[in-house]
mmCIF file of C-alpha atoms in Angstrom:
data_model
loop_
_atom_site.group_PDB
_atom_site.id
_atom_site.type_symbol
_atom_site.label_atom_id
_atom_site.label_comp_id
_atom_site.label_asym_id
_atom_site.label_seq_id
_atom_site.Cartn_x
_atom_site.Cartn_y
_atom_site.Cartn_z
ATOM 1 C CA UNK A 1 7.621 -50.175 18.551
ATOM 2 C CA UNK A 2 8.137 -47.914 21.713
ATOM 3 C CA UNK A 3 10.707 -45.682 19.064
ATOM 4 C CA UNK A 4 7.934 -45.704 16.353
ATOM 5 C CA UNK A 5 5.043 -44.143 19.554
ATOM 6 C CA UNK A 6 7.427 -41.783 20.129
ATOM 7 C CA UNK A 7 8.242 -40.325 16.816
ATOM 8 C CA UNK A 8 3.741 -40.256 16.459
ATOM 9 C CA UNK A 9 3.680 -38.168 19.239
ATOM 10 C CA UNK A 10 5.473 -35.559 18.028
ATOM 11 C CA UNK A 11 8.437 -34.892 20.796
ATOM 12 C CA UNK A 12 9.342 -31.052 19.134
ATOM 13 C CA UNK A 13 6.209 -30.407 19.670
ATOM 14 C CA UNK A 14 5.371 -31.571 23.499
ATOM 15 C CA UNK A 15 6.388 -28.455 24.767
ATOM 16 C CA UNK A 16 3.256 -26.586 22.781
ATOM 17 C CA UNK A 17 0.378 -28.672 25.241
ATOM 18 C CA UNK A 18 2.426 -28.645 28.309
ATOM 19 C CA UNK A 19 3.492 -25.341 28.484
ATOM 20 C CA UNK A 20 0.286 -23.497 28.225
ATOM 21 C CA UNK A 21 -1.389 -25.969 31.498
ATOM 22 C CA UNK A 22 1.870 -25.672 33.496
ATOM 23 C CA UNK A 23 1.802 -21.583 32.837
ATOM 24 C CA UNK A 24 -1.967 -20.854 33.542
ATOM 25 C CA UNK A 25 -1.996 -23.260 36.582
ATOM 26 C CA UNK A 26 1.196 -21.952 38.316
ATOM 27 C CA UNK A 27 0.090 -17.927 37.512
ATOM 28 C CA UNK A 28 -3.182 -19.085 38.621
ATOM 29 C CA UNK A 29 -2.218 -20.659 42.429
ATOM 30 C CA UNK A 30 1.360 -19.537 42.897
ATOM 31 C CA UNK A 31 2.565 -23.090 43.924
ATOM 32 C CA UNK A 32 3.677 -25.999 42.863
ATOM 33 C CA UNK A 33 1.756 -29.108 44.094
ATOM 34 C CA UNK A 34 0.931 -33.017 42.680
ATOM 35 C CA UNK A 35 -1.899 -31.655 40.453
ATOM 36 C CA UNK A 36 0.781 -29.240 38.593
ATOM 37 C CA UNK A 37 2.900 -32.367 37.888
ATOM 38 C CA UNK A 38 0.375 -34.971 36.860
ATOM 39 C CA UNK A 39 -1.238 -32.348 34.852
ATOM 40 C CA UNK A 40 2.393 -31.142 33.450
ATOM 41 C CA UNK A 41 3.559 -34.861 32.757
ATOM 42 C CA UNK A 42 0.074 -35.661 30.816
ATOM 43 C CA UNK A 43 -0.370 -32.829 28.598
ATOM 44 C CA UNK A 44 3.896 -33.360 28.121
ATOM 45 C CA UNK A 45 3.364 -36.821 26.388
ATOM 46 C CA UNK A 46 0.369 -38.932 26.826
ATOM 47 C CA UNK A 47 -1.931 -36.338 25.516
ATOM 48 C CA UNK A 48 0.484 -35.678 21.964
ATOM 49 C CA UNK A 49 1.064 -39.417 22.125
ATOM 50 C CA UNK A 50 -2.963 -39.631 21.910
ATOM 51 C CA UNK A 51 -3.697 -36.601 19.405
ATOM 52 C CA UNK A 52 -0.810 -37.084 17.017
ATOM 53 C CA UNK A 53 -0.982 -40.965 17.186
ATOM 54 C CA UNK A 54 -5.274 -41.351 16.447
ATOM 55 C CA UNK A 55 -4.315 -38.765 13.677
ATOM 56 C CA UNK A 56 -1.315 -40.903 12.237
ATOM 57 C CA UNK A 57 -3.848 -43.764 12.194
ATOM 58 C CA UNK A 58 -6.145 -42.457 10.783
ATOM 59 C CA UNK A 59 -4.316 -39.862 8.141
ATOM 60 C CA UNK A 60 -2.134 -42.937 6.842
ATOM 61 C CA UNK A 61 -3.879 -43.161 3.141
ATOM 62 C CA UNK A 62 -2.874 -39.571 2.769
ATOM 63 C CA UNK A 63 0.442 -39.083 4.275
ATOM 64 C CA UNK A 64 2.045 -41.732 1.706
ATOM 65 C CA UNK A 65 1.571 -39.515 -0.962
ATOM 66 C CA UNK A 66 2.976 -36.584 1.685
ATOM 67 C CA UNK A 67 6.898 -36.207 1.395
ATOM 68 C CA UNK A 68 6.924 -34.215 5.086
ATOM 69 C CA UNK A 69 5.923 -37.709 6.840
ATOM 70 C CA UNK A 70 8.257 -40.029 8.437
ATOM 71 C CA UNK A 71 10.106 -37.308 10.331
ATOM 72 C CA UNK A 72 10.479 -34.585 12.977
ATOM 73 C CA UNK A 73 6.591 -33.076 11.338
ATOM 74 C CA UNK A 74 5.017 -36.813 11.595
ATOM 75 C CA UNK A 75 5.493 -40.341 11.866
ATOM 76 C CA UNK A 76 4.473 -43.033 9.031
ATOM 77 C CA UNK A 77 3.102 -45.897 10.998
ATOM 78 C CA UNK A 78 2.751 -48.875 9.029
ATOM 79 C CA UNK A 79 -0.819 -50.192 9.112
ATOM 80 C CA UNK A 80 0.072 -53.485 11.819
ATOM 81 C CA UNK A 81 1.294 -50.263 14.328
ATOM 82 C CA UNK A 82 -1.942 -48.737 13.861
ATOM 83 C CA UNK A 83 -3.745 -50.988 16.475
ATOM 84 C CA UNK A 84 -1.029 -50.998 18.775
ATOM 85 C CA UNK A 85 -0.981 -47.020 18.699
ATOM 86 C CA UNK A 86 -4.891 -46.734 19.593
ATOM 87 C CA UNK A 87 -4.393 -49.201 22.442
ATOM 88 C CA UNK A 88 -0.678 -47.481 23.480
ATOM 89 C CA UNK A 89 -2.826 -44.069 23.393
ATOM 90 C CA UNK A 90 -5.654 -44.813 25.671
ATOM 91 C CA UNK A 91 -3.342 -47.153 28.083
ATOM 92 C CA UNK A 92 -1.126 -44.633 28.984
ATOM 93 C CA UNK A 93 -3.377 -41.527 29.274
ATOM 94 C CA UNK A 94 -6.196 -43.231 31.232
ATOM 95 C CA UNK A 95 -4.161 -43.283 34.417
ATOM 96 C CA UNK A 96 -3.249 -39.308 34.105
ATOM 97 C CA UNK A 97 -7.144 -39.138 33.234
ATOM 98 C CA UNK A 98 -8.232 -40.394 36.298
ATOM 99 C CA UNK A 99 -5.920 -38.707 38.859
ATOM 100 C CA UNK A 100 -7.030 -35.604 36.946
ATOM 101 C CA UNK A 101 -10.422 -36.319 37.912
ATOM 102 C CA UNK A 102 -9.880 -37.176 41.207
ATOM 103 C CA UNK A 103 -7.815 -33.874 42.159
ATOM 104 C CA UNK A 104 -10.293 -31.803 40.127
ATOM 105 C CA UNK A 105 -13.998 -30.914 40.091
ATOM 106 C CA UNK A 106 -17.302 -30.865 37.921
ATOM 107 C CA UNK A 107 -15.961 -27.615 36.473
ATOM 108 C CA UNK A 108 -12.618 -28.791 35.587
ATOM 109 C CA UNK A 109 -14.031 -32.449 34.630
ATOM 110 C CA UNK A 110 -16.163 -30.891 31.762
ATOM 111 C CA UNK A 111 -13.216 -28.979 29.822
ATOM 112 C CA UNK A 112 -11.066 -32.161 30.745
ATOM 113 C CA UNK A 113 -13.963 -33.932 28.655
ATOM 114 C CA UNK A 114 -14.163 -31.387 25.603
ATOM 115 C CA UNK A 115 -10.148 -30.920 25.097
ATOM 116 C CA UNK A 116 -10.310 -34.941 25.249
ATOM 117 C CA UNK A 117 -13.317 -35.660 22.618
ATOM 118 C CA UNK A 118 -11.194 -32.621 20.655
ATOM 119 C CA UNK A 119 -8.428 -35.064 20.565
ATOM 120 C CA UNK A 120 -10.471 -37.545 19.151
ATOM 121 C CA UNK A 121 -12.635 -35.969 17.310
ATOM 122 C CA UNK A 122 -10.503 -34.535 14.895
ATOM 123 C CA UNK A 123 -8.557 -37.261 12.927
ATOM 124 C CA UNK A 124 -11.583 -40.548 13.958
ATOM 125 C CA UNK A 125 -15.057 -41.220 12.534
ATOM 126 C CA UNK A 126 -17.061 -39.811 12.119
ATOM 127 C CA UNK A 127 -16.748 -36.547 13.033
ATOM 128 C CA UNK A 128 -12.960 -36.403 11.858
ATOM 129 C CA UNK A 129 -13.384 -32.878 11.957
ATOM 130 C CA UNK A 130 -10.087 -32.483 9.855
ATOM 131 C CA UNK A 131 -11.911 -32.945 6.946
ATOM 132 C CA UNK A 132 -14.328 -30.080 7.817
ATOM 133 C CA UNK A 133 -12.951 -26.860 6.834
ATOM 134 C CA UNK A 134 -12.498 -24.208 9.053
ATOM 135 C CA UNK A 135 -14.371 -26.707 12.299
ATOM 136 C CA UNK A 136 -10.522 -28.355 11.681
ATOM 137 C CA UNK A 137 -8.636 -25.414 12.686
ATOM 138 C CA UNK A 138 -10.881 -24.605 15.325
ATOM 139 C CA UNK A 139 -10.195 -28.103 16.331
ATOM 140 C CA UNK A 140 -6.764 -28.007 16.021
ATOM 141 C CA UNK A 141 -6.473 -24.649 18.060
ATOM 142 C CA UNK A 142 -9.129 -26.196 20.890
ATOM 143 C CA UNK A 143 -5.770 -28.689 21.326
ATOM 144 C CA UNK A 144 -3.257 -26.253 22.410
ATOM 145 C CA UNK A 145 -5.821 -23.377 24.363
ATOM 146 C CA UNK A 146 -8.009 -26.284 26.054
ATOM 147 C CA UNK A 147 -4.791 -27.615 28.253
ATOM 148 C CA UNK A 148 -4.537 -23.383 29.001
ATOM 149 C CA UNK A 149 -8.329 -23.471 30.090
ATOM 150 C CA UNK A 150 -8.291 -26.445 32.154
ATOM 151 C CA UNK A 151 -5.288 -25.322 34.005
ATOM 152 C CA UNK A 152 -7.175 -21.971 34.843
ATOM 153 C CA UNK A 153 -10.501 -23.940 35.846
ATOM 154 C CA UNK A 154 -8.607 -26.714 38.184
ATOM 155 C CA UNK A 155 -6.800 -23.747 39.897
ATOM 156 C CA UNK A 156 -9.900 -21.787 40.216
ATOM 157 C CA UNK A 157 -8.709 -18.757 38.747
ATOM 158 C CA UNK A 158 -10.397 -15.527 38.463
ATOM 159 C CA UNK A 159 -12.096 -14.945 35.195
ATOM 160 C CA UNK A 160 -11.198 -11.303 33.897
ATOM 161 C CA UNK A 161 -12.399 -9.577 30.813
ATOM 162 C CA UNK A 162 -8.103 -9.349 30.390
ATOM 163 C CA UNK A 163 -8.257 -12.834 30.893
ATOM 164 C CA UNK A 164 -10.931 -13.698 28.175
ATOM 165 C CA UNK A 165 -8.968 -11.575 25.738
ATOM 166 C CA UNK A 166 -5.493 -13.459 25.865
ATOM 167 C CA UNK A 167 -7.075 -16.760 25.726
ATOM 168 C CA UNK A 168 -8.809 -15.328 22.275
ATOM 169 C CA UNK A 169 -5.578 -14.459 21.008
ATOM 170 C CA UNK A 170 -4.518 -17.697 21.972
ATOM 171 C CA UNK A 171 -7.670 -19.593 20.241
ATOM 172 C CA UNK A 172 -7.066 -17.056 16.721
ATOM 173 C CA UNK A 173 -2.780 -17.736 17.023
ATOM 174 C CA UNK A 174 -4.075 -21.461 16.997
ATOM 175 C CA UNK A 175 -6.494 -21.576 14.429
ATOM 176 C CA UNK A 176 -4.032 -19.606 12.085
ATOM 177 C CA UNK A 177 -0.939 -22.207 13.054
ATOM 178 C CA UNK A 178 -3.281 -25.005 11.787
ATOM 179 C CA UNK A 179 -4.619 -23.089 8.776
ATOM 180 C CA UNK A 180 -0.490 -22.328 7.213
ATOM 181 C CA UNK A 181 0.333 -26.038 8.315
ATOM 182 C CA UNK A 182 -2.341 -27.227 5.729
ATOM 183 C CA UNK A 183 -1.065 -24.997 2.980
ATOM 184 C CA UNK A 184 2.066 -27.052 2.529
ATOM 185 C CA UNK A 185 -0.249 -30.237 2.305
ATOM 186 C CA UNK A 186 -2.575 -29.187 -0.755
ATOM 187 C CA UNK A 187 -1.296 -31.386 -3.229
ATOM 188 C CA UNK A 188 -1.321 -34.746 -0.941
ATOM 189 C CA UNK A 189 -4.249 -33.643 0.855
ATOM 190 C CA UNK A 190 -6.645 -33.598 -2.326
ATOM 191 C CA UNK A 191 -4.374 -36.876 -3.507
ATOM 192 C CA UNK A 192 -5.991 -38.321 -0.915
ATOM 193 C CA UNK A 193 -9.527 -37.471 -1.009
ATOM 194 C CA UNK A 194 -8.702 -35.112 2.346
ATOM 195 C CA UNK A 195 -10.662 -31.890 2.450
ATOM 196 C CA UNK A 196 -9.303 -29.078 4.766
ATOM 197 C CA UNK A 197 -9.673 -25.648 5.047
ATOM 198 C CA UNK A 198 -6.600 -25.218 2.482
ATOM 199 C CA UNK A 199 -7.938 -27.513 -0.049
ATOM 200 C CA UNK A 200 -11.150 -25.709 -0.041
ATOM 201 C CA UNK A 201 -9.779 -21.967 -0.066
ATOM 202 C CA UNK A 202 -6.497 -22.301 -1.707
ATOM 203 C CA UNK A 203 -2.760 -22.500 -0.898
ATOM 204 C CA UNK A 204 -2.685 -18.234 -0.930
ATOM 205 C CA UNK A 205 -5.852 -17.366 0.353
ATOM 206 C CA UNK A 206 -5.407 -19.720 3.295
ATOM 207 C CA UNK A 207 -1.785 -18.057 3.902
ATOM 208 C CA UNK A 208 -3.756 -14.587 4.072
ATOM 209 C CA UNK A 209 -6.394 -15.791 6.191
ATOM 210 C CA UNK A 210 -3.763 -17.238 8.527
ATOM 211 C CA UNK A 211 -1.755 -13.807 7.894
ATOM 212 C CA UNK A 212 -4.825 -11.687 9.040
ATOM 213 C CA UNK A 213 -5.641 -14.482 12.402
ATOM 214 C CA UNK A 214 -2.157 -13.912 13.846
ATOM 215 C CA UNK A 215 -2.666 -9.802 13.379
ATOM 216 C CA UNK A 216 -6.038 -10.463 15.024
ATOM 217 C CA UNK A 217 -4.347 -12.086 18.071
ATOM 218 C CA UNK A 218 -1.727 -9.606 18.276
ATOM 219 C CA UNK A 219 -4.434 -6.981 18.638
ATOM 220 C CA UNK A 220 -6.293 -9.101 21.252
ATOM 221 C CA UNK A 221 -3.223 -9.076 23.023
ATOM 222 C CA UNK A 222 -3.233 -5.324 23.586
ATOM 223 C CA UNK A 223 -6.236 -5.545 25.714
ATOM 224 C CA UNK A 224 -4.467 -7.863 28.360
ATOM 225 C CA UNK A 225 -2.925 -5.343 29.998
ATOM 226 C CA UNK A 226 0.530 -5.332 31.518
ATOM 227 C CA UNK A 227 3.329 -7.485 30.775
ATOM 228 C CA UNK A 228 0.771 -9.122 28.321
ATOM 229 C CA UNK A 229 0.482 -6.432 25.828
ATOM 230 C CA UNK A 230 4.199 -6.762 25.423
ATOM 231 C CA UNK A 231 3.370 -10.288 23.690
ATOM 232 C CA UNK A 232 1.665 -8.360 21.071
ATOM 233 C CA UNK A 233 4.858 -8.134 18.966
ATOM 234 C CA UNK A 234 5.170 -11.570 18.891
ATOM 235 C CA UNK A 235 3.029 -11.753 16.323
ATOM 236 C CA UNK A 236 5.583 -10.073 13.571
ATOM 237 C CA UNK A 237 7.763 -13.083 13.334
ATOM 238 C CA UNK A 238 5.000 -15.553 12.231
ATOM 239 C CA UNK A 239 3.238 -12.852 10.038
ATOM 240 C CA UNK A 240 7.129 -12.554 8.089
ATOM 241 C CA UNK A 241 7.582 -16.396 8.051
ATOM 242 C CA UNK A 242 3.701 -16.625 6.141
ATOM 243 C CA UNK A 243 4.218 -13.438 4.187
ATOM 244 C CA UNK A 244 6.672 -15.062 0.987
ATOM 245 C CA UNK A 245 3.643 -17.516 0.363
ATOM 246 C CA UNK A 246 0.887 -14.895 0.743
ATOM 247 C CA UNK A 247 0.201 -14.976 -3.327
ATOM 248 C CA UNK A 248 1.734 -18.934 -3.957
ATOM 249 C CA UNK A 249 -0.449 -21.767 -6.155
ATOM 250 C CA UNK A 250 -2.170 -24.539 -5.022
ATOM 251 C CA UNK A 251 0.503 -26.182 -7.335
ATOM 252 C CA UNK A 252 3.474 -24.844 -5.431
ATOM 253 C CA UNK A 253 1.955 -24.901 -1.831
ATOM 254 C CA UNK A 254 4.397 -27.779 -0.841
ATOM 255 C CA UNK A 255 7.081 -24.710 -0.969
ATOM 256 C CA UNK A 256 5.432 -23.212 1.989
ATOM 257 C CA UNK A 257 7.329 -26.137 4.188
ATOM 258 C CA UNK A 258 9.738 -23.803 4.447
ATOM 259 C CA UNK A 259 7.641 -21.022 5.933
ATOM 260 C CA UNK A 260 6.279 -24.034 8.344
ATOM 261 C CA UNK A 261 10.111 -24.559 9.276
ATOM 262 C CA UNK A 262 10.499 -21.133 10.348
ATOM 263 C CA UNK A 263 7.459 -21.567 11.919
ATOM 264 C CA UNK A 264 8.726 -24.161 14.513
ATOM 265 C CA UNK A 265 12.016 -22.513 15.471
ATOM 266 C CA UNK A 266 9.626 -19.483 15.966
ATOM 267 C CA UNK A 267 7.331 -21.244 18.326
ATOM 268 C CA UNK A 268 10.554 -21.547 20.854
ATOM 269 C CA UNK A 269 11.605 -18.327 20.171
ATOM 270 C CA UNK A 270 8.878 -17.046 20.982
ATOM 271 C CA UNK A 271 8.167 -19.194 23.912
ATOM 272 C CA UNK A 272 10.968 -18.325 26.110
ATOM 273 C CA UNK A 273 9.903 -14.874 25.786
ATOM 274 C CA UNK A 274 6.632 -15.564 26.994
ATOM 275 C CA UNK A 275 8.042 -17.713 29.882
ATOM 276 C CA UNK A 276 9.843 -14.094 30.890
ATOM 277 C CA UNK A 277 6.560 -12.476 30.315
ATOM 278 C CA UNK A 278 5.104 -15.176 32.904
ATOM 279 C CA UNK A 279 7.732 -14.814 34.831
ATOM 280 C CA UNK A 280 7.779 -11.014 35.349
ATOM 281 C CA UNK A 281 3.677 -10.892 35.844
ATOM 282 C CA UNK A 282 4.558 -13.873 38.874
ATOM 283 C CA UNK A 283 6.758 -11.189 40.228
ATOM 284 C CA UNK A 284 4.983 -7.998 40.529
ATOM 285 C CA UNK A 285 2.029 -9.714 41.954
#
């Protein structure tokens, strides 16, 4: 059982939530202090436990016809785990949930709220805005920036129009990551009655779109100023890992798993270099 919860929440991908909160909170106060940790620790596994879980629930008629699930990219819980994964999800964040709220503030309680109900409200009725393309990967991307946002809110940051523009980047990086991720599930996805934002566009028209979102974010990333503009390039390596599946059918879209395994070696790649990047702003403060 405790095996199964962990495989659901994803563990390659824990890094992705935690990361972004720890960054923007430490950058923000220069210290490290309880709320860093709790916050750190909950966005590490209760909060993937909670969004990858609800959606492994929910997402189970289609991801028996899906030949990616039961791995590293998604667990296949049998339908007497789904119960126990609702309850396992809301037991073991509601104690990070509250502390949260107790060390924070009205300010920091309302994004708490919104990355939360994004959680939710993308695999469960009935907004299940996964099956409402385009909302879904704005949904998905609200995951990853919103732990970024509330780190920057509960350490009362500074809002700068540099500020504004790498979070942007951030929000477009996301929404293409989600948008190539549902390429490679076109076939299952409309097996299963599943709309998303690659069903409705198409296996190569979503690659370009997600293509053009990662150039967009790059460019945002020029505006941040100094070490951030340097994180501008890292935009090449996902734009070559897409750019083989720019033109492929809705037929052959389960061949752009291979671009999506690039995709995750990428994502460390490119996040020790932004860890350096962090690292080097925290030093020249």
């Amino acid at each position: 059982m405790i095996g199964r919860l962990v495989a659901s929440s994803r563990p390659l991908s824990w890094i992705n939530t935690a990361f972004p909160f720890a960054a923007a909170y430490v950058i923000a106060t220069g210290r490290i202090d309880v709320a860093l940790v709790v916050g750190t620790v909950f966005f590490l596994v209760p909060y993937n436990l909670a969004m990858y879980g609800i959606n492994d629930v929910f997402d189970y008629p289609s991801d028996l016809r899906n030949p990616r699930k039961g791995g590293v990219e998604g667990a296949l819980l049998a339908p007497e785990l789904h119960r126990p994964t609702l309850v396992a999800s809301a037991v073991v964040c509601a104690p990070f949930v509250i502390a949260l709220v107790v060390l924070g503030s009205w300010p920091s309680w309302i994004v708490l709220a919104v990355s939360l109900a994004a959680v939710v409200a993308y695999s469960a009725p009935p907004l299940r805005t996964k099956e409402r393309p385009f909302l879904d990967s704005m949904t998905s991307s609200t995951h990853f920036v919103s732990p970024a946002v509330y780190g920057l809110v509960l350490a009362g940051a500074t809002w700068t129009p540099q500020l504004v523009a790498l979070l942007a980047a951030f929000f477009l990086w996301g929404m293409a990551s989600h948008a190539f991720g549902a390429v490679q599930d076109v076939v299952p996805d409309r097996e299963g009655g599943i709309a998303s934002i690659a069903t409705v566009l198409g296996a190569a028209r979503t690659t370009r779109l997600a293509i053009g979102l990662w150039i967009g974010a790059g460019a945002l990333m020029l505006l941040t100023g100094w070490p951030g503009v340097v994180a501008a390039v890292l935009a090449v390596p996902y734009v070559i890992a897409a750019w083989p599946y720019r033109s492929v059918s809705d037929a052959d879209s389960g061949r752009a798993n291979g671009g999506w395994r690039w995709f995750l070696g990428i994502n460390y790649a490119c996040g020790f270099v932004v860890t350096m990047l962090c690292i080097a702003y925290a030093l020249t403060r």
